């Protein structure tokens, strides 16, 4: 059985020298792990997930959240660390890093194009704010890609994501079952709310909760992204003979959070995740997952008798649902605005309500704000993350790494689906989590390449060939899936 210690490649080598983590030769003493990129990313995760998304600093301009501040610090640390060879920052080109650089370049070009001409003061301020947040998100992804060295440290980050996801699921459960909003106790000194909207709404005579996120749709989509990671660590713990109950509890809590959001987008996102996972899972795990899903739905029906029927009605009555009609009536307005600034758009963040019509579709919103170039780089970024996860699965001989690659690829299907059902990049929690997982696929691919000793993967061979998708999902001859 391969252990985490053997899975994790040495963070030294051509990518940069790793910091020393143990200065003693006594094997009886515990190894002390020095703070590194993974530590900083975990602070970001805690700030992103636990502190309510609508809380920003009172003393700082541009409505900066604690998670935004940590992401900016991570971006600065990533930049400064690349001027040295002794801080353990990975060097060299990877597909994820290239995609992030292209994304940032496109966003800067859009900003320059928008501000070259006249912009009203309110839109100019929002353009400044959007550029800062996009650079912070990309910098955080680069910190994960280059600063989280080895699968052991990547596991540490992703387990932190799962635990914090379970915590916000508990917050959502209290809101849904008890009508108790714990977010009122999470308002830290020095922070203020950007709006007075509550975290609990209603749909089909049921409470519809957002936990600490900005909206119930966002909460449901975030849970859909986190659930496969929690399930991954549950299966891996069981296969290694380690305690697995904690991860199954986290999986159950996150699954309940998804249900309590009463969100159609969450179900569609979970369906996309399930499709990718089922392609790569062995038959036994597929059957186990189906049986657990049936049992979970029965439990949900017992806990909240109207919940399952509410989800059924969301899809059965989609043709007459006002929310669906609202999402499709604005295509003419979007087409008119896109035609005015076809390639670089009118500026990220400049199309906002109530001044402009709301687009509950990130593809339309990105096309209007950042043009065809901007929307192409956003889609390519997530597609590249999916490819990196599947490529890491293909290269690795370790069952844990292979399953993690499949899991991360499935998670990044969620932003591509969610972008079609709501303005995904307008919400801080799901945006931060999406960029973090993009960086995680880059870190995993780098570790897989180092472990396999294939330095040639840093160049052209990582390009996708037609007809290889099925091979990336399941390589013949591999066992232990």
Short mmCIF file of C-alpha atoms in Angstrom, two decimals:
data_model
loop_
_atom_site.label_atom_id
_atom_site.label_comp_id
_atom_site.label_asym_id
_atom_site.label_seq_id
_atom_site.Cartn_x
_atom_site.Cartn_y
_atom_site.Cartn_z
CA UNK A 1 0.00 0.00 0.00
CA UNK A 2 1.44 3.33 -1.04
CA UNK A 3 1.57 5.82 1.83
CA UNK A 4 1.37 9.59 1.79
CA UNK A 5 5.05 9.73 2.60
CA UNK A 6 5.97 7.80 -0.53
CA UNK A 7 3.43 9.66 -2.63
CA UNK A 8 4.88 13.07 -1.87
CA UNK A 9 7.86 13.86 -4.09
CA UNK A 10 10.80 15.69 -2.71
CA UNK A 11 10.17 19.41 -3.11
CA UNK A 12 13.78 19.96 -4.02
CA UNK A 13 15.33 19.40 -7.42
CA UNK A 14 15.33 21.59 -10.49
CA UNK A 15 12.14 23.39 -9.48
CA UNK A 16 13.74 25.12 -6.52
CA UNK A 17 15.26 24.25 -3.18
CA UNK A 18 12.87 23.36 -0.38
CA UNK A 19 13.17 24.84 3.09
CA UNK A 20 14.50 22.51 5.72
CA UNK A 21 11.74 21.13 7.92
CA UNK A 22 13.77 19.13 10.49
CA UNK A 23 17.07 20.10 12.03
CA UNK A 24 17.35 17.14 14.37
CA UNK A 25 18.62 13.62 13.69
CA UNK A 26 16.67 12.02 16.53
CA UNK A 27 13.92 9.91 14.89
CA UNK A 28 11.94 9.90 18.13
CA UNK A 29 11.22 13.62 17.88
CA UNK A 30 8.36 14.81 15.63
CA UNK A 31 9.21 16.51 12.36
CA UNK A 32 8.38 20.21 12.44
CA UNK A 33 6.83 21.55 9.27
CA UNK A 34 7.88 25.11 8.59
CA UNK A 35 5.31 27.59 7.32
CA UNK A 36 5.24 27.52 3.54
CA UNK A 37 2.94 28.31 0.66
CA UNK A 38 0.42 25.71 1.81
CA UNK A 39 0.19 27.42 5.20
CA UNK A 40 -0.63 30.77 3.62
CA UNK A 41 -3.20 29.17 1.32
CA UNK A 42 -4.91 27.59 4.33
CA UNK A 43 -5.26 31.03 5.93
CA UNK A 44 -6.90 32.13 2.70
CA UNK A 45 -9.29 29.15 2.81
CA UNK A 46 -10.32 29.93 6.38
CA UNK A 47 -10.93 33.60 5.55
CA UNK A 48 -12.79 32.74 2.35
CA UNK A 49 -15.09 30.07 3.74
CA UNK A 50 -15.78 31.00 7.36
CA UNK A 51 -15.93 34.81 7.36
CA UNK A 52 -19.25 35.89 5.77
CA UNK A 53 -18.70 36.92 2.16
CA UNK A 54 -20.40 40.31 2.59
CA UNK A 55 -17.98 41.49 5.27
CA UNK A 56 -15.28 43.91 4.09
CA UNK A 57 -12.70 46.07 5.86
CA UNK A 58 -13.99 49.40 7.09
CA UNK A 59 -10.67 51.20 6.71
CA UNK A 60 -9.73 49.94 3.24
CA UNK A 61 -11.13 51.30 -0.04
CA UNK A 62 -12.63 49.23 -2.85
CA UNK A 63 -14.53 46.86 -0.53
CA UNK A 64 -11.70 44.42 0.18
CA UNK A 65 -12.63 41.26 2.10
CA UNK A 66 -10.23 39.44 4.46
CA UNK A 67 -9.87 36.67 1.86
CA UNK A 68 -9.02 39.26 -0.82
CA UNK A 69 -6.31 40.70 1.44
CA UNK A 70 -4.78 37.28 2.08
CA UNK A 71 -4.87 36.55 -1.66
CA UNK A 72 -3.05 39.82 -2.40
CA UNK A 73 -0.44 38.95 0.22
CA UNK A 74 -0.06 35.50 -1.36
CA UNK A 75 0.39 37.15 -4.77
CA UNK A 76 3.14 39.40 -3.42
CA UNK A 77 4.83 36.45 -1.67
CA UNK A 78 4.69 34.40 -4.87
CA UNK A 79 6.28 37.24 -6.85
CA UNK A 80 9.03 37.91 -4.32
CA UNK A 81 9.80 34.20 -3.81
CA UNK A 82 10.48 33.82 -7.52
CA UNK A 83 13.43 36.20 -7.16
CA UNK A 84 15.17 33.61 -4.97
CA UNK A 85 16.22 29.97 -5.22
CA UNK A 86 16.03 29.16 -1.50
CA UNK A 87 12.37 29.53 -0.57
CA UNK A 88 11.08 26.35 -2.18
CA UNK A 89 9.02 28.01 -4.91
CA UNK A 90 8.72 25.78 -7.97
CA UNK A 91 10.17 27.08 -11.20
CA UNK A 92 9.45 26.27 -14.81
CA UNK A 93 6.52 26.31 -17.18
CA UNK A 94 3.35 24.30 -16.62
CA UNK A 95 0.07 24.41 -18.57
CA UNK A 96 -1.80 25.88 -15.59
CA UNK A 97 0.77 28.60 -15.07
CA UNK A 98 0.68 29.48 -18.75
CA UNK A 99 -3.13 29.66 -18.69
CA UNK A 100 -3.05 31.94 -15.64
CA UNK A 101 -0.55 34.29 -17.30
CA UNK A 102 -2.71 34.45 -20.43
CA UNK A 103 -5.78 35.15 -18.28
CA UNK A 104 -4.08 38.00 -16.41
CA UNK A 105 -2.75 39.46 -19.66
CA UNK A 106 -6.25 39.44 -21.15
CA UNK A 107 -7.74 41.11 -18.06
CA UNK A 108 -5.07 43.82 -18.07
CA UNK A 109 -5.65 44.40 -21.80
CA UNK A 110 -9.39 44.72 -21.15
CA UNK A 111 -8.75 47.20 -18.35
CA UNK A 112 -6.43 49.25 -20.54
CA UNK A 113 -8.91 49.29 -23.40
CA UNK A 114 -11.78 50.31 -21.13
CA UNK A 115 -9.89 53.09 -19.33
CA UNK A 116 -8.27 54.45 -22.49
CA UNK A 117 -11.54 56.16 -23.31
CA UNK A 118 -14.07 57.80 -21.05
CA UNK A 119 -15.65 55.86 -18.18
CA UNK A 120 -18.10 57.32 -15.65
CA UNK A 121 -16.58 57.63 -12.18
CA UNK A 122 -18.70 54.82 -10.74
CA UNK A 123 -17.72 52.40 -13.49
CA UNK A 124 -14.06 53.41 -13.32
CA UNK A 125 -14.01 52.63 -9.60
CA UNK A 126 -15.61 49.25 -10.22
CA UNK A 127 -13.11 48.52 -13.01
CA UNK A 128 -10.24 49.22 -10.60
CA UNK A 129 -11.85 46.96 -8.01
CA UNK A 130 -12.43 44.13 -10.49
CA UNK A 131 -8.84 44.22 -11.76
CA UNK A 132 -7.46 44.02 -8.23
CA UNK A 133 -9.67 41.05 -7.37
CA UNK A 134 -8.87 39.20 -10.60
CA UNK A 135 -5.13 39.67 -10.11
CA UNK A 136 -5.47 38.50 -6.49
CA UNK A 137 -7.38 35.39 -7.58
CA UNK A 138 -4.81 34.56 -10.25
CA UNK A 139 -1.96 35.20 -7.80
CA UNK A 140 -3.55 32.86 -5.26
CA UNK A 141 -3.81 30.16 -7.96
CA UNK A 142 -0.13 30.69 -8.83
CA UNK A 143 0.81 30.37 -5.15
CA UNK A 144 -1.01 27.02 -4.99
CA UNK A 145 0.52 25.86 -8.27
CA UNK A 146 4.12 26.82 -7.42
CA UNK A 147 4.15 27.13 -3.62
CA UNK A 148 2.33 23.97 -2.53
CA UNK A 149 5.07 21.40 -3.08
CA UNK A 150 4.29 17.71 -3.06
CA UNK A 151 1.08 15.76 -2.68
CA UNK A 152 1.34 15.70 1.11
CA UNK A 153 1.12 19.51 1.35
CA UNK A 154 -1.57 19.59 -1.34
CA UNK A 155 -3.59 17.10 0.72
CA UNK A 156 -3.18 19.42 3.71
CA UNK A 157 -4.67 22.32 1.75
CA UNK A 158 -7.54 20.32 0.29
CA UNK A 159 -8.40 18.73 3.64
CA UNK A 160 -8.59 22.24 5.08
CA UNK A 161 -10.99 23.12 2.26
CA UNK A 162 -13.17 20.11 3.12
CA UNK A 163 -13.23 20.85 6.85
CA UNK A 164 -14.16 24.50 6.32
CA UNK A 165 -16.79 23.36 3.83
CA UNK A 166 -18.28 21.13 6.52
CA UNK A 167 -18.28 24.07 8.93
CA UNK A 168 -20.25 26.31 6.58
CA UNK A 169 -22.59 23.38 5.89
CA UNK A 170 -23.33 23.31 9.64
CA UNK A 171 -24.04 27.05 9.46
CA UNK A 172 -26.41 26.38 6.56
CA UNK A 173 -28.09 23.51 8.42
CA UNK A 174 -28.75 25.77 11.42
CA UNK A 175 -30.26 28.37 9.10
CA UNK A 176 -32.47 25.82 7.33
CA UNK A 177 -33.56 23.55 10.18
CA UNK A 178 -33.53 25.90 13.16
CA UNK A 179 -33.92 29.33 11.55
CA UNK A 180 -30.73 30.23 13.46
CA UNK A 181 -28.33 32.49 11.56
CA UNK A 182 -24.85 31.98 13.02
CA UNK A 183 -23.32 34.52 10.62
CA UNK A 184 -24.39 37.33 12.95
CA UNK A 185 -21.80 36.03 15.42
CA UNK A 186 -19.04 35.96 12.78
CA UNK A 187 -18.87 39.73 12.23
CA UNK A 188 -15.32 40.55 13.33
CA UNK A 189 -14.20 43.98 14.59
CA UNK A 190 -13.03 46.28 11.82
CA UNK A 191 -15.38 44.75 9.25
CA UNK A 192 -18.67 46.00 7.83
CA UNK A 193 -21.42 44.46 5.72
CA UNK A 194 -21.66 45.61 2.11
CA UNK A 195 -25.42 45.01 2.15
CA UNK A 196 -28.14 44.35 4.68
CA UNK A 197 -29.60 41.40 2.78
CA UNK A 198 -30.05 38.36 4.97
CA UNK A 199 -28.45 34.94 4.47
CA UNK A 200 -31.81 33.15 4.59
CA UNK A 201 -34.44 33.37 1.83
CA UNK A 202 -37.43 31.30 0.79
CA UNK A 203 -38.46 29.07 -2.09
CA UNK A 204 -41.43 26.68 -2.36
CA UNK A 205 -42.42 27.39 1.26
CA UNK A 206 -38.96 26.29 2.39
CA UNK A 207 -36.07 28.27 3.79
CA UNK A 208 -33.33 28.79 1.24
CA UNK A 209 -29.99 29.39 2.89
CA UNK A 210 -26.62 30.83 1.89
CA UNK A 211 -24.54 29.91 5.00
CA UNK A 212 -21.57 32.35 4.88
CA UNK A 213 -21.62 32.80 1.09
CA UNK A 214 -23.26 35.61 -0.84
CA UNK A 215 -26.31 33.75 -2.17
CA UNK A 216 -28.04 30.34 -1.87
CA UNK A 217 -27.09 29.51 -5.47
CA UNK A 218 -23.44 30.16 -4.63
CA UNK A 219 -23.71 28.04 -1.48
CA UNK A 220 -25.15 25.12 -3.43
CA UNK A 221 -22.53 25.34 -6.17
CA UNK A 222 -19.71 25.57 -3.60
CA UNK A 223 -21.04 22.41 -1.93
CA UNK A 224 -21.13 20.67 -5.33
CA UNK A 225 -17.43 21.53 -5.77
CA UNK A 226 -16.45 20.36 -2.28
CA UNK A 227 -18.41 17.11 -2.10
CA UNK A 228 -16.18 15.06 -4.46
CA UNK A 229 -13.05 16.14 -2.54
CA UNK A 230 -14.57 14.99 0.77
CA UNK A 231 -15.61 11.69 -0.83
CA UNK A 232 -12.11 11.25 -2.25
CA UNK A 233 -10.50 11.49 1.18
CA UNK A 234 -13.10 9.13 2.61
CA UNK A 235 -12.26 6.44 0.06
CA UNK A 236 -8.52 7.03 0.37
CA UNK A 237 -8.59 6.78 4.18
CA UNK A 238 -10.49 3.51 3.97
CA UNK A 239 -8.11 2.03 1.41
CA UNK A 240 -5.10 2.94 3.57
CA UNK A 241 -6.64 1.59 6.76
CA UNK A 242 -6.86 5.08 8.29
CA UNK A 243 -9.88 6.55 10.16
CA UNK A 244 -12.41 7.45 7.48
CA UNK A 245 -15.46 8.41 9.53
CA UNK A 246 -14.45 12.07 9.76
CA UNK A 247 -14.44 12.39 5.96
CA UNK A 248 -17.77 10.62 5.57
CA UNK A 249 -19.26 12.99 8.16
CA UNK A 250 -17.87 15.94 6.20
CA UNK A 251 -19.32 14.44 2.99
CA UNK A 252 -22.74 14.10 4.61
CA UNK A 253 -22.71 17.64 5.96
CA UNK A 254 -21.65 19.11 2.62
CA UNK A 255 -24.31 17.06 0.84
CA UNK A 256 -26.95 18.40 3.24
CA UNK A 257 -25.70 21.93 2.61
CA UNK A 258 -26.23 21.41 -1.12
CA UNK A 259 -29.81 20.29 -0.49
CA UNK A 260 -30.56 23.15 1.90
CA UNK A 261 -29.60 25.69 -0.77
CA UNK A 262 -32.68 24.57 -2.78
CA UNK A 263 -30.76 25.46 -5.93
CA UNK A 264 -31.23 24.13 -9.45
CA UNK A 265 -27.68 25.19 -10.31
CA UNK A 266 -26.30 23.04 -7.49
CA UNK A 267 -28.03 19.92 -8.82
CA UNK A 268 -26.84 20.56 -12.38
CA UNK A 269 -23.29 21.09 -11.10
CA UNK A 270 -23.42 17.88 -9.07
CA UNK A 271 -24.68 16.00 -12.13
CA UNK A 272 -21.63 17.20 -14.07
CA UNK A 273 -19.34 16.10 -11.24
CA UNK A 274 -21.01 12.68 -11.07
CA UNK A 275 -20.64 12.19 -14.82
CA UNK A 276 -16.88 12.74 -14.73
CA UNK A 277 -16.37 10.71 -11.56
CA UNK A 278 -18.39 7.76 -12.88
CA UNK A 279 -16.28 7.68 -16.04
CA UNK A 280 -13.15 7.11 -13.98
CA UNK A 281 -14.44 5.11 -11.02
CA UNK A 282 -14.44 1.29 -10.94
CA UNK A 283 -17.83 -0.44 -11.04
CA UNK A 284 -17.79 -1.30 -7.35
CA UNK A 285 -17.41 2.33 -6.33
CA UNK A 286 -20.14 3.39 -8.73
CA UNK A 287 -22.58 0.97 -7.12
CA UNK A 288 -21.58 2.12 -3.63
CA UNK A 289 -22.11 5.75 -4.62
CA UNK A 290 -25.57 5.04 -6.04
CA UNK A 291 -26.66 3.16 -2.93
CA UNK A 292 -25.39 5.90 -0.63
CA UNK A 293 -27.15 8.54 -2.76
CA UNK A 294 -30.48 6.71 -2.46
CA UNK A 295 -30.07 6.38 1.30
CA UNK A 296 -29.13 10.05 1.58
CA UNK A 297 -32.23 11.16 -0.34
CA UNK A 298 -34.42 9.04 1.94
CA UNK A 299 -32.81 10.71 4.95
CA UNK A 300 -33.43 14.15 3.45
CA UNK A 301 -37.08 13.30 2.89
CA UNK A 302 -37.41 12.32 6.54
CA UNK A 303 -35.63 15.47 7.76
CA UNK A 304 -37.60 17.84 5.53
CA UNK A 305 -40.62 16.20 3.84
CA UNK A 306 -41.08 18.94 1.22
CA UNK A 307 -37.44 19.23 0.17
CA UNK A 308 -37.28 16.44 -2.43
CA UNK A 309 -40.55 17.52 -4.05
CA UNK A 310 -39.27 21.11 -4.18
CA UNK A 311 -36.24 19.96 -6.19
CA UNK A 312 -38.48 17.89 -8.45
CA UNK A 313 -40.69 20.88 -9.15
CA UNK A 314 -37.66 23.04 -9.96
CA UNK A 315 -37.02 20.86 -13.01
CA UNK A 316 -40.55 19.68 -13.80
CA UNK A 317 -41.81 23.27 -13.97
CA UNK A 318 -38.69 24.79 -15.53
CA UNK A 319 -40.65 25.84 -18.62
CA UNK A 320 -42.89 28.12 -16.58
CA UNK A 321 -40.40 29.11 -13.88
CA UNK A 322 -39.92 32.88 -13.64
CA UNK A 323 -36.23 32.49 -12.77
CA UNK A 324 -35.62 30.50 -15.96
CA UNK A 325 -37.53 32.99 -18.11
CA UNK A 326 -35.58 35.85 -16.53
CA UNK A 327 -32.30 34.18 -17.51
CA UNK A 328 -33.29 33.89 -21.16
CA UNK A 329 -35.03 37.19 -21.87
CA UNK A 330 -31.89 39.31 -21.94
CA UNK A 331 -30.12 37.77 -24.94
CA UNK A 332 -30.97 40.66 -27.26
CA UNK A 333 -29.57 43.23 -24.83
CA UNK A 334 -26.40 41.17 -24.40
CA UNK A 335 -25.94 40.77 -28.16
CA UNK A 336 -26.27 44.52 -28.66
CA UNK A 337 -23.68 45.30 -25.96
CA UNK A 338 -21.27 42.62 -27.13
CA UNK A 339 -21.34 43.99 -30.68
CA UNK A 340 -20.26 47.43 -29.41
CA UNK A 341 -16.99 46.10 -27.92
CA UNK A 342 -16.54 42.71 -29.55
CA UNK A 343 -12.98 41.71 -28.65
CA UNK A 344 -12.05 43.35 -25.33
CA UNK A 345 -15.43 44.37 -23.93
CA UNK A 346 -16.43 47.47 -22.00
CA UNK A 347 -14.34 46.65 -18.90
CA UNK A 348 -14.51 44.01 -16.16
CA UNK A 349 -16.86 45.05 -13.36
CA UNK A 350 -18.44 47.95 -15.27
CA UNK A 351 -21.77 46.25 -16.01
CA UNK A 352 -23.63 46.25 -12.73
CA UNK A 353 -27.13 46.47 -11.26
CA UNK A 354 -29.18 48.53 -10.79
CA UNK A 355 -27.58 50.79 -13.40
CA UNK A 356 -27.63 48.02 -16.00
CA UNK A 357 -29.73 44.95 -16.58
CA UNK A 358 -28.66 41.86 -14.61
CA UNK A 359 -27.24 38.95 -16.61
CA UNK A 360 -27.72 35.71 -14.65
CA UNK A 361 -25.22 34.10 -16.99
CA UNK A 362 -21.48 34.49 -16.58
CA UNK A 363 -20.80 33.75 -20.24
CA UNK A 364 -23.00 36.67 -21.30
CA UNK A 365 -21.60 38.93 -18.59
CA UNK A 366 -17.99 38.09 -19.45
CA UNK A 367 -18.65 38.62 -23.15
CA UNK A 368 -20.10 42.07 -22.43
CA UNK A 369 -17.41 43.11 -19.94
CA UNK A 370 -14.26 41.45 -21.33
CA UNK A 371 -15.20 40.63 -24.92
CA UNK A 372 -14.61 37.43 -26.81
CA UNK A 373 -10.94 37.38 -25.81
CA UNK A 374 -11.82 37.63 -22.13
CA UNK A 375 -14.45 34.92 -22.16
CA UNK A 376 -12.15 32.63 -24.18
CA UNK A 377 -9.38 32.96 -21.58
CA UNK A 378 -11.79 32.27 -18.70
CA UNK A 379 -13.09 29.09 -20.32
CA UNK A 380 -9.59 28.04 -21.35
CA UNK A 381 -8.37 28.50 -17.77
CA UNK A 382 -10.87 26.00 -16.37
CA UNK A 383 -10.43 23.61 -19.29
CA UNK A 384 -6.68 23.73 -18.72
CA UNK A 385 -7.22 22.92 -15.04
CA UNK A 386 -9.34 19.91 -16.02
CA UNK A 387 -6.64 18.77 -18.41
CA UNK A 388 -3.92 19.16 -15.76
CA UNK A 389 -5.87 16.98 -13.32
CA UNK A 390 -6.44 14.27 -15.93
CA UNK A 391 -2.82 14.50 -17.08
CA UNK A 392 -1.62 13.99 -13.50
CA UNK A 393 -3.91 10.95 -13.29
CA UNK A 394 -2.40 9.58 -16.50
CA UNK A 395 1.20 10.02 -15.36
CA UNK A 396 0.90 8.68 -11.83
CA UNK A 397 1.12 5.07 -10.71
CA UNK A 398 -0.19 5.90 -7.22
CA UNK A 399 -3.89 5.21 -6.70
CA UNK A 400 -4.35 8.21 -4.39
CA UNK A 401 -2.79 10.66 -6.84
CA UNK A 402 -4.75 9.20 -9.74
CA UNK A 403 -8.04 9.48 -7.88
CA UNK A 404 -7.21 13.03 -6.76
CA UNK A 405 -6.50 14.05 -10.35
CA UNK A 406 -9.90 12.74 -11.42
CA UNK A 407 -11.57 14.45 -8.45
CA UNK A 408 -10.07 17.87 -9.15
CA UNK A 409 -10.97 17.59 -12.84
CA UNK A 410 -14.57 16.83 -11.84
CA UNK A 411 -14.63 19.80 -9.46
CA UNK A 412 -13.58 22.18 -12.24
CA UNK A 413 -16.51 21.08 -14.39
CA UNK A 414 -18.69 22.93 -11.86
CA UNK A 415 -17.59 26.49 -12.81
CA UNK A 416 -18.20 25.72 -16.49
CA UNK A 417 -21.74 24.57 -15.71
CA UNK A 418 -22.46 27.20 -13.06
CA UNK A 419 -21.36 30.01 -15.37
CA UNK A 420 -24.34 29.20 -17.59
CA UNK A 421 -26.87 29.48 -14.74
CA UNK A 422 -25.68 32.52 -12.76
CA UNK A 423 -23.03 35.24 -12.79
CA UNK A 424 -20.48 33.02 -11.06
CA UNK A 425 -17.47 35.36 -11.04
CA UNK A 426 -19.52 38.04 -9.28
CA UNK A 427 -19.51 35.93 -6.09
CA UNK A 428 -16.37 35.86 -3.97
CA UNK A 429 -16.52 32.40 -2.39
CA UNK A 430 -17.08 30.33 -5.51
CA UNK A 431 -14.60 32.46 -7.48
CA UNK A 432 -11.85 32.05 -4.87
CA UNK A 433 -12.49 28.32 -4.59
CA UNK A 434 -12.46 27.87 -8.36
CA UNK A 435 -9.08 29.58 -8.75
CA UNK A 436 -7.68 27.65 -5.79
CA UNK A 437 -8.65 24.34 -7.44
CA UNK A 438 -7.13 25.45 -10.75
CA UNK A 439 -3.87 26.02 -8.88
CA UNK A 440 -4.28 22.66 -7.14
CA UNK A 441 -4.36 20.84 -10.47
CA UNK A 442 -1.15 22.61 -11.45
CA UNK A 443 0.51 21.57 -8.19
CA UNK A 444 -0.66 17.96 -8.62
CA UNK A 445 0.59 17.80 -12.21
CA UNK A 446 3.97 19.20 -11.19
CA UNK A 447 4.25 16.58 -8.45
CA UNK A 448 3.22 13.80 -10.83
CA UNK A 449 5.82 14.88 -13.38
CA UNK A 450 8.56 15.07 -10.72
CA UNK A 451 7.63 11.67 -9.36
CA UNK A 452 7.63 10.09 -12.80
CA UNK A 453 10.95 11.75 -13.59
CA UNK A 454 9.59 13.12 -16.85
CA UNK A 455 11.12 16.54 -17.20
CA UNK A 456 10.03 16.59 -20.83
CA UNK A 457 6.46 17.25 -19.66
CA UNK A 458 7.35 20.89 -19.03
CA UNK A 459 7.40 21.49 -22.77
CA UNK A 460 5.24 20.78 -25.79
CA UNK A 461 4.19 17.18 -24.94
CA UNK A 462 1.51 18.44 -22.55
CA UNK A 463 -0.65 19.58 -25.46
CA UNK A 464 -3.87 17.63 -25.84
CA UNK A 465 -4.21 15.24 -28.75
CA UNK A 466 -7.56 14.41 -30.30
CA UNK A 467 -8.97 11.11 -29.01
CA UNK A 468 -6.96 10.97 -25.76
CA UNK A 469 -9.71 12.07 -23.36
CA UNK A 470 -10.78 8.50 -22.62
CA UNK A 471 -7.17 7.46 -22.04
CA UNK A 472 -6.70 10.31 -19.58
CA UNK A 473 -9.72 9.17 -17.60
CA UNK A 474 -8.66 5.54 -17.36
CA UNK A 475 -5.32 4.22 -18.45
CA UNK A 476 -5.35 0.49 -19.37
CA UNK A 477 -3.40 -1.68 -16.99
CA UNK A 478 -3.74 0.61 -13.99
CA UNK A 479 -5.16 -0.86 -10.82
CA UNK A 480 -6.26 0.51 -7.49
CA UNK A 481 -8.75 3.04 -8.85
#
